[in-house]
Short mmCIF file of C-alpha atoms and ligand atoms in Angstrom, two decimals:
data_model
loop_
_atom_site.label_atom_id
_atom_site.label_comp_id
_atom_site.label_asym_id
_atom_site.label_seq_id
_atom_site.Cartn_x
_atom_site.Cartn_y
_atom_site.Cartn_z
CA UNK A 163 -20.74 9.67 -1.43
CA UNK A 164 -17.40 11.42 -0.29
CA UNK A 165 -14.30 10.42 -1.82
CA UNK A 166 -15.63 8.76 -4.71
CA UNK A 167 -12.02 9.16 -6.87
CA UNK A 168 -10.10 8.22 -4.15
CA UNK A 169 -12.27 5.09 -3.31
CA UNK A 170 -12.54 4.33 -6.79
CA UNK A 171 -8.49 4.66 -6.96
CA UNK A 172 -8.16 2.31 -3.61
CA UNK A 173 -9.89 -0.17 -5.74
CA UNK A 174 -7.48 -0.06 -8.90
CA UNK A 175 -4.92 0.05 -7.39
CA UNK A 176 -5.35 -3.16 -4.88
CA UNK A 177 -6.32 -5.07 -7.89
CA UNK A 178 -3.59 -3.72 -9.17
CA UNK A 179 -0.94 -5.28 -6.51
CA UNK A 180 -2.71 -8.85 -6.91
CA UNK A 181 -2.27 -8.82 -10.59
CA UNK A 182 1.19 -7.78 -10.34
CA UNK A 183 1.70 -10.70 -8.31
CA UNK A 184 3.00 -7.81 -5.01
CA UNK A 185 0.61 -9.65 -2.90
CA UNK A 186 -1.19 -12.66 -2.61
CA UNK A 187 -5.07 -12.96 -1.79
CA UNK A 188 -6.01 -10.33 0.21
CA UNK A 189 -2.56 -9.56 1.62
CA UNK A 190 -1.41 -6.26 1.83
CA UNK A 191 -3.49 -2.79 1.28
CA UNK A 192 -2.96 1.10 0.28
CA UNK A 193 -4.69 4.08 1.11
CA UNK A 194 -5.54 7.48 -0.43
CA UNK A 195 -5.58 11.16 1.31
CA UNK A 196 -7.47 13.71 0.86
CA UNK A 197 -7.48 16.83 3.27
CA UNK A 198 -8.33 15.16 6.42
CA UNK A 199 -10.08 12.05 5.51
CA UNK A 200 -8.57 8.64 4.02
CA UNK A 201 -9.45 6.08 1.74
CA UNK A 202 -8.19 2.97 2.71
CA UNK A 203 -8.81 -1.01 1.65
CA UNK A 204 -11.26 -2.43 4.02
CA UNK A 205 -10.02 -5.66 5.96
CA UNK A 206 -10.16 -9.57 4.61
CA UNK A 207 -12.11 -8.80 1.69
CA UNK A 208 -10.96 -10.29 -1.88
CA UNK A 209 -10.15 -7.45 -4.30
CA UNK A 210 -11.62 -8.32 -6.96
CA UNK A 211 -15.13 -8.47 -5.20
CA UNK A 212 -14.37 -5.25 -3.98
CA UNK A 213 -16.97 -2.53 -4.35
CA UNK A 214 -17.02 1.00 -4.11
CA UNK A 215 -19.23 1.29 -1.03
CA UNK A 216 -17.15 -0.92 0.60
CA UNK A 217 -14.24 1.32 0.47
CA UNK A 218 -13.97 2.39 4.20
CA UNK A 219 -13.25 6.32 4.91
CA UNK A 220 -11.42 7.51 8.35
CA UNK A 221 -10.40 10.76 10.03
CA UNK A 222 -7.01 11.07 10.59
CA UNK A 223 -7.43 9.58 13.93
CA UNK A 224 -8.84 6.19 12.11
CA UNK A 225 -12.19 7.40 13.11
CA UNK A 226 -14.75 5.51 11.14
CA UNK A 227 -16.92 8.30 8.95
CA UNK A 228 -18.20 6.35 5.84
CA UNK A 229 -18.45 2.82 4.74
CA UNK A 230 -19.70 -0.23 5.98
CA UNK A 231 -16.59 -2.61 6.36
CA UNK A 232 -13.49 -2.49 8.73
CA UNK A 233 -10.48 -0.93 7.61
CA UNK A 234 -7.32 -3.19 6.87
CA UNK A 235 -5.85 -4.16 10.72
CA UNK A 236 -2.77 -2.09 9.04
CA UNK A 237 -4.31 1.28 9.85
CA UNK A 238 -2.10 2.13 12.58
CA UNK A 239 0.70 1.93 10.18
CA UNK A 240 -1.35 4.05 6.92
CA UNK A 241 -2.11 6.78 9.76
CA UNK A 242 1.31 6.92 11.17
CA UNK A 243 2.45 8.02 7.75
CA UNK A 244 -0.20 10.84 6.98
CA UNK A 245 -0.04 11.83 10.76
CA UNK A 246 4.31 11.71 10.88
CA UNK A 247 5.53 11.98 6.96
CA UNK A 248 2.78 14.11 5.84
CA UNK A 249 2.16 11.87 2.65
CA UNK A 250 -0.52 12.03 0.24
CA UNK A 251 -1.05 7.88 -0.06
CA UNK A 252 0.37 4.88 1.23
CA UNK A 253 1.10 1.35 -0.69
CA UNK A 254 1.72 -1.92 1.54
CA UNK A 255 2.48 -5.00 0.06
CA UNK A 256 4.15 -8.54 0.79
CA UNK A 257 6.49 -8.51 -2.26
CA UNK A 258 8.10 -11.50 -2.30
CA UNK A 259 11.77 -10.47 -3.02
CA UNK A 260 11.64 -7.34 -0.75
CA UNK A 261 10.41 -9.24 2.16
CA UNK A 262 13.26 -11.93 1.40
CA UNK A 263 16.02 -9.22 1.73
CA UNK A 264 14.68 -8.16 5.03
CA UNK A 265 16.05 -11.70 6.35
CA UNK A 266 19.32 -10.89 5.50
CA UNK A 267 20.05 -7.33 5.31
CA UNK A 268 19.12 -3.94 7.45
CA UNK A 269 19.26 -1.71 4.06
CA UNK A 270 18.67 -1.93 0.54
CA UNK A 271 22.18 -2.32 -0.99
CA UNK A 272 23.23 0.65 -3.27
CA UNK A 273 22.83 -1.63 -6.35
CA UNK A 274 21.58 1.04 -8.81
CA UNK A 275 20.88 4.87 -9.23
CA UNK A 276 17.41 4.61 -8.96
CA UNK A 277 18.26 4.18 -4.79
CA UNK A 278 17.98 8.12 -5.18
CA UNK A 279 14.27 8.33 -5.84
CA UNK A 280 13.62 7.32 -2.12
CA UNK A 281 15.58 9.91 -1.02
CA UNK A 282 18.49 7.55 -0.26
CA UNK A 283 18.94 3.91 1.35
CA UNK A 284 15.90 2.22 2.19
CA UNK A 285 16.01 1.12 5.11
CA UNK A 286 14.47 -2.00 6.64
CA UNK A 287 12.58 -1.91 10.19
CA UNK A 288 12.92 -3.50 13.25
CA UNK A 289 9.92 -6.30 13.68
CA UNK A 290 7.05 -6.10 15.46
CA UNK A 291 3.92 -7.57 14.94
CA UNK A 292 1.25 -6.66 12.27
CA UNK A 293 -1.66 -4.76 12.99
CA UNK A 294 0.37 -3.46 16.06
CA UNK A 295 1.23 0.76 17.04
CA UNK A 296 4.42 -0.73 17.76
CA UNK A 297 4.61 -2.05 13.75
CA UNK A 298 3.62 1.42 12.98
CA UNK A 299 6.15 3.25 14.96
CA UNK A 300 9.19 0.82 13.86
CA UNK A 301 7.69 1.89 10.28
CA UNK A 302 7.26 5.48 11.07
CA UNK A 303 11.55 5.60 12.30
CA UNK A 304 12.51 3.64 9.26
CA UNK A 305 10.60 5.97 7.11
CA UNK A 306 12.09 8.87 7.80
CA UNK A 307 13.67 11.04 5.31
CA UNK A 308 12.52 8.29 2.87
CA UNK A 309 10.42 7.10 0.17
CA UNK A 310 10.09 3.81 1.24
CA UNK A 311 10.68 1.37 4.09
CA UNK A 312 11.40 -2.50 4.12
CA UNK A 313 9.05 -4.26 7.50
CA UNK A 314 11.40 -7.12 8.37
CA UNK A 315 10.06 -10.64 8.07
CA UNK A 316 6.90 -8.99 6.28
CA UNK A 317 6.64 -6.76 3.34
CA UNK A 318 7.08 -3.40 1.79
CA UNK A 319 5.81 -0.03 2.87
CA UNK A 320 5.80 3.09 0.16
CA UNK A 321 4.69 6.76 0.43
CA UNK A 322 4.21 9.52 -2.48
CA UNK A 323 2.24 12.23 -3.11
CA UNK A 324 -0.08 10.02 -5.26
CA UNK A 325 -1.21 6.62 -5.04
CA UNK A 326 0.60 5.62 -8.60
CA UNK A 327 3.90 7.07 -7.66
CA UNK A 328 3.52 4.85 -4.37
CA UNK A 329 2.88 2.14 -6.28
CA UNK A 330 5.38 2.86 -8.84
CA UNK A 331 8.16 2.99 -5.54
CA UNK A 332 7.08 -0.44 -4.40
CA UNK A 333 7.34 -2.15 -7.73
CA UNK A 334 10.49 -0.25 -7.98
CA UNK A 335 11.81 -1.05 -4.71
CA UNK A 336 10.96 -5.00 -5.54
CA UNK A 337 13.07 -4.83 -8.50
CA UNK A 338 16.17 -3.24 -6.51
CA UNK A 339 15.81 -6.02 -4.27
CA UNK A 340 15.49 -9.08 -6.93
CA UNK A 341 18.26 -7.20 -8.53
CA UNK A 342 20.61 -7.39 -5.64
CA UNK A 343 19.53 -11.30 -4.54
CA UNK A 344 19.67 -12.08 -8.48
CA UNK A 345 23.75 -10.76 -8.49
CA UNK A 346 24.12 -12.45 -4.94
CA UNK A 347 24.13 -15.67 -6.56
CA UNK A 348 26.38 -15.27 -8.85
CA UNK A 349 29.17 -13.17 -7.05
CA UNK A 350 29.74 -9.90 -4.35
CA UNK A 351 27.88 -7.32 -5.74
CA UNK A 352 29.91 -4.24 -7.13
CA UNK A 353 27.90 -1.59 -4.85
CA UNK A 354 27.88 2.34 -5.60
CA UNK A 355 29.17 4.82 -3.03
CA UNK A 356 28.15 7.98 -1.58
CA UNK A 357 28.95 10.46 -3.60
CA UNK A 358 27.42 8.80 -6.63
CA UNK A 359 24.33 8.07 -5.27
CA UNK A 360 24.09 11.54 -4.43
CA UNK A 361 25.07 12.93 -8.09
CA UNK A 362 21.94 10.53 -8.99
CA UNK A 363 19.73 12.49 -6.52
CA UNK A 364 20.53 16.12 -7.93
CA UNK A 365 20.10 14.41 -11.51
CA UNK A 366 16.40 13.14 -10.16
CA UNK A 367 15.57 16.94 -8.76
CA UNK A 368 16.77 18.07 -11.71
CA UNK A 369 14.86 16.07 -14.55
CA UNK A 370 12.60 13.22 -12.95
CA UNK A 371 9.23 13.54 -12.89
CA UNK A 372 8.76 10.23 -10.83
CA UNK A 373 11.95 8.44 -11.65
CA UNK A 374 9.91 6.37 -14.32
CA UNK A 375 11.48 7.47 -17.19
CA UNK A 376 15.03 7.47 -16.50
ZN1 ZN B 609 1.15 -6.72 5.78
#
């Protein structure tokens, strides 16, 4: 059976995202590279009935080549990150506090340091329906340069080497964003510049692993 770690890591991890309370059901989805074939969460099935044959493996070009269901209608939007941002794994989810800043805001305000793990402000993207290659591409030109990426009016979108420091992004770019909605109601937010959020980034290169431990 090819893949089986990564397929066996799709699984975790999407059980994962429910239990954290990231998603709801069988919203959201992540996916797992490995040379030129992905792991990815099949469509509309509930994760915790999730098996390991039913963990769906594409080319690079979403071309079906093991598995029995669907993938996830998101594909478009896993590929476009392999294919553009030359990622090693993908986490989507509908976090509820992310997805409420989108409304509001077109980037992540500089709350905190730990901004600089994405490689600076995360930035939310234009619209477009799911499941859409227009979804993916508004994805794909928020992504750039970055860890991370905001879909307006419907979730969260991370990218790492690994599918734990993905998922370690999203959870940490949900807490940014309760953070900043949490001050919001009790004041302006004091914001950092710049220049600081760069010294954060050089302390990051210099001594984070994955930012976890800071
Ligand atoms: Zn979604």
């Amino acid at each position: 059976m090819p893949l089986a770690d990564e397929r066996h890591e799709v699984i975790r991890m999407s059980r994962r995202m429910v239990a954290d309370g990231l998603v709801v059901g069988t919203a959201g989805n992540v996916s797992l590279r490995r040379g030129g074939l992905v792991a990815v969460t099949p469509s509309g099935v509930e994760y915790d009935r999730l098996t390991f044959a039913d963990v769906p493996i594409v080319d690079l070009d979403g071309n079906p080549v093991h598995g029995s269901l669907k993938p996830t209608s998101e594909l478009p939007m896993h590929l476009a990150a392999y294919n553009r941002h030359e990622t090693g794994a993908v986490v989507h989810t509908h976090s509820l506090y992310a997805t409420a800043l989108s409304l509001v805001r077109d980037e992540v305000p500089a709350v905190h340091y730990q901004l600089a793990e994405f490689g600076g402000g995360v930035r939310v993207a234009e619209y477009a329906t799911f499941g859409t290659a227009r979804l993916a591409e508004n994805m794909s030109a928020a992504l750039t340069g970055r860890g991370a990426c905001i879909l307006r009016n419907h979730g969260t979108v991370a990218v790492a080497d690994t599918l734990v420091h993905a998922y370690n992004r999203v959870r940490q770019l949900e807490w940014l964003c309760q953070l900043w909605l949490t001050a919001r109601q009790a004041g302006e937010p004091v914001l950092l510049d710049e220049a600081e959020l760069a010294r954060s980034a050089e302390q990051y290169a210099t001594y984070g692993q994955t930012g976890t431990e800071h």
